[in-house]
Short mmCIF file of C-alpha atoms in Angstrom, two decimals:
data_model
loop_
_atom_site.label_atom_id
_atom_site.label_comp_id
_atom_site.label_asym_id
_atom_site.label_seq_id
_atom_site.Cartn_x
_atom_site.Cartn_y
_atom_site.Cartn_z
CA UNK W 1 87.58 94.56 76.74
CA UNK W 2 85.35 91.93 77.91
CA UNK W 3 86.69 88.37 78.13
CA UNK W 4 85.95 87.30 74.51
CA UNK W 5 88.52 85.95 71.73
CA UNK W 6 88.15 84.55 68.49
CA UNK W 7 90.93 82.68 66.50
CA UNK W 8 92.46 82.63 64.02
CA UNK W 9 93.19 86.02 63.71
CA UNK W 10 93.92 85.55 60.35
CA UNK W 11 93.54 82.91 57.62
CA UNK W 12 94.49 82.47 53.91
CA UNK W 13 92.37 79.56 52.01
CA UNK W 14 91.61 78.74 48.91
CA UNK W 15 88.56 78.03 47.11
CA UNK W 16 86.40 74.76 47.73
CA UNK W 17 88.11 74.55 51.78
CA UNK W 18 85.81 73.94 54.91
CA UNK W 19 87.06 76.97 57.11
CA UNK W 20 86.23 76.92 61.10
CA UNK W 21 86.54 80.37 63.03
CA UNK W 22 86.39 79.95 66.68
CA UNK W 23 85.05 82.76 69.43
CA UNK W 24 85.61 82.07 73.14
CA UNK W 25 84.16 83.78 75.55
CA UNK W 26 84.44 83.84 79.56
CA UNK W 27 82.06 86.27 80.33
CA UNK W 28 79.15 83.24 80.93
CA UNK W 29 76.52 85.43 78.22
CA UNK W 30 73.85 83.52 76.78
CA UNK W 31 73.57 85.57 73.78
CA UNK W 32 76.33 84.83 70.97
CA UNK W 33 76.43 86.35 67.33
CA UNK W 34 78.14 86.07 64.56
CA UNK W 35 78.89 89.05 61.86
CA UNK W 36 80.78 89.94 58.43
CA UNK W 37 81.87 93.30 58.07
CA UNK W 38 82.37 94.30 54.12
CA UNK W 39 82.76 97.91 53.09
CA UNK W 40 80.01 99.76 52.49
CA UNK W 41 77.48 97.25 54.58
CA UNK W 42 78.15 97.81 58.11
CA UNK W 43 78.24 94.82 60.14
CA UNK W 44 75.98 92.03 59.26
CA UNK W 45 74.61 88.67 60.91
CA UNK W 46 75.02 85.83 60.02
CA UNK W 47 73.87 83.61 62.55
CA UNK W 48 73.38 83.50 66.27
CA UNK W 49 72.89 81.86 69.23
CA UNK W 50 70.46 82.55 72.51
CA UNK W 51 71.66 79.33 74.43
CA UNK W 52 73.58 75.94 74.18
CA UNK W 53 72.62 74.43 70.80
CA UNK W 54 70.06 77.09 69.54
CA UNK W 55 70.79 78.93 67.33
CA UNK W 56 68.95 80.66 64.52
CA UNK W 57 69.83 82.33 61.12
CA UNK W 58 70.48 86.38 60.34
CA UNK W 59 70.31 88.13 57.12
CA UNK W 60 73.33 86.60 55.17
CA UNK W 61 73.32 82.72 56.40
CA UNK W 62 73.80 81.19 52.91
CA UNK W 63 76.94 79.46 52.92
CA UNK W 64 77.65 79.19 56.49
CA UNK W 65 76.57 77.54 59.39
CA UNK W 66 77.16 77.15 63.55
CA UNK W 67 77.72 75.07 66.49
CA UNK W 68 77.42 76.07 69.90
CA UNK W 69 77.86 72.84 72.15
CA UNK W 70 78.75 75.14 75.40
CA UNK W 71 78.18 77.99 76.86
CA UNK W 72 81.77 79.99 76.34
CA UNK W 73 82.27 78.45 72.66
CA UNK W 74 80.41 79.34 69.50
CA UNK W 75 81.80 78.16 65.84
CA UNK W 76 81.16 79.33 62.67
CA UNK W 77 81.73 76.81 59.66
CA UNK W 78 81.86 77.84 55.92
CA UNK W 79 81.41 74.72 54.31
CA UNK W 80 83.24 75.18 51.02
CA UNK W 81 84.86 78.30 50.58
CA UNK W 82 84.35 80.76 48.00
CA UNK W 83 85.96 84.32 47.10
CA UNK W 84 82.30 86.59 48.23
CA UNK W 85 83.22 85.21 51.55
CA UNK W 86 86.72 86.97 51.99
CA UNK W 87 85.93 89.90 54.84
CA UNK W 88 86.65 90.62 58.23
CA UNK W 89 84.78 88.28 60.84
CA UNK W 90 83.56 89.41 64.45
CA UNK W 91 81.85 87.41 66.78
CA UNK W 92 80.06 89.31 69.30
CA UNK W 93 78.41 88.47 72.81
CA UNK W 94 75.04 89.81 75.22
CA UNK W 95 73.95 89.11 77.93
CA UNK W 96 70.12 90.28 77.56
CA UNK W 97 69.66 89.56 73.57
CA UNK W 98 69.73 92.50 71.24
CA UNK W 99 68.20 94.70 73.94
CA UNK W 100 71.40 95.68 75.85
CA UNK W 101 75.05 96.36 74.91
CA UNK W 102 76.74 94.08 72.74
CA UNK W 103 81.13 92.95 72.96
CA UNK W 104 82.47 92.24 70.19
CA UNK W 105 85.86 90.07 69.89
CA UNK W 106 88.57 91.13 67.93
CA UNK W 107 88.04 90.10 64.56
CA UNK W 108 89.31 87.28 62.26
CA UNK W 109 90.38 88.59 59.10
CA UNK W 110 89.79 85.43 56.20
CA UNK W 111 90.68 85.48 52.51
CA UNK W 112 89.82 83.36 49.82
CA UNK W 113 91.39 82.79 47.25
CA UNK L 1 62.52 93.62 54.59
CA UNK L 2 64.18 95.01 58.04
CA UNK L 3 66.91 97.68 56.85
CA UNK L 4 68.36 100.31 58.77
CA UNK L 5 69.71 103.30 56.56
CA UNK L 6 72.49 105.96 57.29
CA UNK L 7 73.87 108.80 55.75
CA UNK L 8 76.12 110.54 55.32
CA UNK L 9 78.44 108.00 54.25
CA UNK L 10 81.85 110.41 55.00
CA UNK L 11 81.55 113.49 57.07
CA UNK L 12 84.45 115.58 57.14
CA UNK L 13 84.50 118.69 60.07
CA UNK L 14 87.11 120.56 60.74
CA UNK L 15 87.99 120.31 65.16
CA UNK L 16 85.39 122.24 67.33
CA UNK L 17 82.74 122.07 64.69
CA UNK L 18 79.40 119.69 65.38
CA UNK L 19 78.78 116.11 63.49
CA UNK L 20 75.43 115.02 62.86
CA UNK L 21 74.95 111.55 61.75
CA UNK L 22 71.45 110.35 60.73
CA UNK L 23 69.19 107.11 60.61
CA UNK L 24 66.43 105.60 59.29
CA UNK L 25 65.08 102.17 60.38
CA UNK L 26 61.97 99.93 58.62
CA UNK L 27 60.38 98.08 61.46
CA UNK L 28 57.95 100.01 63.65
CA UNK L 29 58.14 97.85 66.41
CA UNK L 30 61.88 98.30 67.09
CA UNK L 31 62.44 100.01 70.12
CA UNK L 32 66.70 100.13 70.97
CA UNK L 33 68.85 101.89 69.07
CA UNK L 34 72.64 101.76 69.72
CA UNK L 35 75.46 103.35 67.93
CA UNK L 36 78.78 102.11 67.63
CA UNK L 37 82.37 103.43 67.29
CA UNK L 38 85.12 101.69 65.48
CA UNK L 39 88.62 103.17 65.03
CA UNK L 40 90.80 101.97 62.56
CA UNK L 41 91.32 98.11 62.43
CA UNK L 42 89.73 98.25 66.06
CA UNK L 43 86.84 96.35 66.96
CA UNK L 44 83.38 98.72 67.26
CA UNK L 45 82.16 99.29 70.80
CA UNK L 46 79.30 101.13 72.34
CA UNK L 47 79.03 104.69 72.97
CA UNK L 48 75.43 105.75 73.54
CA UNK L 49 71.87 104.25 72.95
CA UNK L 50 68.46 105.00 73.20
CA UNK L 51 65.21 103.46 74.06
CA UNK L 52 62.08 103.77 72.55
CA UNK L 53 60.20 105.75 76.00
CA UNK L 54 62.75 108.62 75.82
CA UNK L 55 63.65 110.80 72.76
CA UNK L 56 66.89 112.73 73.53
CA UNK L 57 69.78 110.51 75.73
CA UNK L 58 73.36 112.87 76.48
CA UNK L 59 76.23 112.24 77.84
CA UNK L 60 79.33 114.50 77.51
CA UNK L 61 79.70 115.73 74.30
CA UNK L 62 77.29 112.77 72.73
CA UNK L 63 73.78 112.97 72.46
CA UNK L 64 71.20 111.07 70.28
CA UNK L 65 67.75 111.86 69.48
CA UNK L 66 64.90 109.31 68.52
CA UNK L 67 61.33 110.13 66.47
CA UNK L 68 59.40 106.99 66.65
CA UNK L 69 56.71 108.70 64.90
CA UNK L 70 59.43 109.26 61.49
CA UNK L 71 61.29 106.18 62.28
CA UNK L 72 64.50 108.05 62.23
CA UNK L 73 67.41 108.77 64.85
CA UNK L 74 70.70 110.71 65.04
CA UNK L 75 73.87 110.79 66.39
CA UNK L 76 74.63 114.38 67.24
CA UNK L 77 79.11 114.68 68.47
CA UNK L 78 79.87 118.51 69.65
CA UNK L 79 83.63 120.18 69.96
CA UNK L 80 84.61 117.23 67.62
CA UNK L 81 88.34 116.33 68.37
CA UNK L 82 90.93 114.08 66.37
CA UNK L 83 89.99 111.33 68.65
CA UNK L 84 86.46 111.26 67.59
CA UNK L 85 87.86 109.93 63.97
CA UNK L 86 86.22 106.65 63.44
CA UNK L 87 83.25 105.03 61.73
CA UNK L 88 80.42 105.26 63.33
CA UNK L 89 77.52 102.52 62.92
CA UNK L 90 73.89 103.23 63.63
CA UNK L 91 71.44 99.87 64.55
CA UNK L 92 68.10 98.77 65.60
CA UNK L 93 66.47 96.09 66.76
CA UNK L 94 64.70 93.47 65.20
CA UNK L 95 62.50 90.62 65.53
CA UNK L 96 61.42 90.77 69.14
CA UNK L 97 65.52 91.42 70.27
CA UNK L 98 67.03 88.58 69.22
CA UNK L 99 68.78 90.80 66.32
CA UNK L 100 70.21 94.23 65.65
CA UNK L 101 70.30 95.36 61.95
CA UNK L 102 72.95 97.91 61.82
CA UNK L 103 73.62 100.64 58.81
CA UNK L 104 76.50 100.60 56.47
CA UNK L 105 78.31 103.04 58.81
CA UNK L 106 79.79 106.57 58.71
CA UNK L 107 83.06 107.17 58.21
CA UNK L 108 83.86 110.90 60.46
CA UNK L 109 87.34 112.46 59.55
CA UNK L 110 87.82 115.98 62.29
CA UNK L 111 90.74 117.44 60.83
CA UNK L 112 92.95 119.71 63.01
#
């Protein structure tokens, strides 16, 4: 797997929390994404990054937002928490944008309750 | 606005037999198509993909086909084995490559 984590792993909150997931990666790509995965949708993004401090919105954004103030780390915040936001999070890394093969970290599983 | 669609949703083939997965995308202009594999509580990874100036890629017992002029592509998996069990996710690319849009996945069960 290529050198890219993301932490927690897992995470209980409850409604109305700020929640911070983390992805670090060593593998010095510019591109950085981040996507939900929900059954029956596939994976999708929710916002990404093409360098230090840009960044730019997918198709579910509402809700959360991002920080990327170096290369290897990339932070997704959800503001206030709500239930529609429990799923399975993967951050996911290129080195060529969308064009070539994208690594994907493990996964942070979050529930709200 | 950009979707990529896939079907089937399940597939279920019994070992040896063929699996053909199939997508649609929206945006004429896309011109990469990966496809993804992601085992149970795994995270998905690449197995094949295609550009837009070829319109059949193999390797092994993977191959995918592209018709830019239908806007469609498939995932075609021969001698299907247990270990090809998975879900499988189509995508495309969007908005000049900054983005893939990938399809709600197909879930391939190769019983034995």
């Amino acid at each position: 797997d290529a050198g890219i984590t993301q932490s927690p792993r897992h995470k209980v909150t409850e409604t109305g929390t700020p929640v911070t997931l983390r992805c670090h990666q060593t593998e010095n790509h510019r591109y950085m994404y981040w996507y939900r995965q929900d059954p029956g949708h596939g994976l999708r993004l929710i916002h990404y990054s093409y360098g230090v401090k840009d960044t730019d919105k997918g198709e579910v954004s509402d809700g959360y937002s991002v920080s990327r103030s170096k290369t290897e780390d990339f932070l997704l915040t959800l503001e206030s928490a709500t239930s529609s936001q429990t799923s399975v999070y993967f951050c996911a890394i290129s080195g060529l944008a969308a064009y070539n093969e994208q690594f994907f970290g493990p996964g942070t599983r979050l529930t709200v309750l | 606005g950009e979707n990529v669609e896939q079907h089937p949703s399940t597939l279920s083939v019994q070992e040896g037999d063929s699996a053909v997965i199939k997508c649609t995308y929206s945006d004429s202009a896309s011109n990469y198509f990966p496809w993804y594999k992601q085992e149970l509580g795994k995270r998905p990874q690449l197995i094949i993909d295609i550009r837009s100036n070829v319109g059949e890629k193999k390797d092994q017992r993977i191959a995918v086909t592209l018709n830019k002029t239908a806007k469609h592509f498939s995932l075609h998996i021969t001698e299907t084995q247990p270990e090809d069990s998975a879900v499988y996710f189509c995508a495309a690319v969007m908005e000049y490559g900054n983005k893939l849009v990938f399809g709600a996945g197909t879930i391939l069960r190769v019983k034995s």
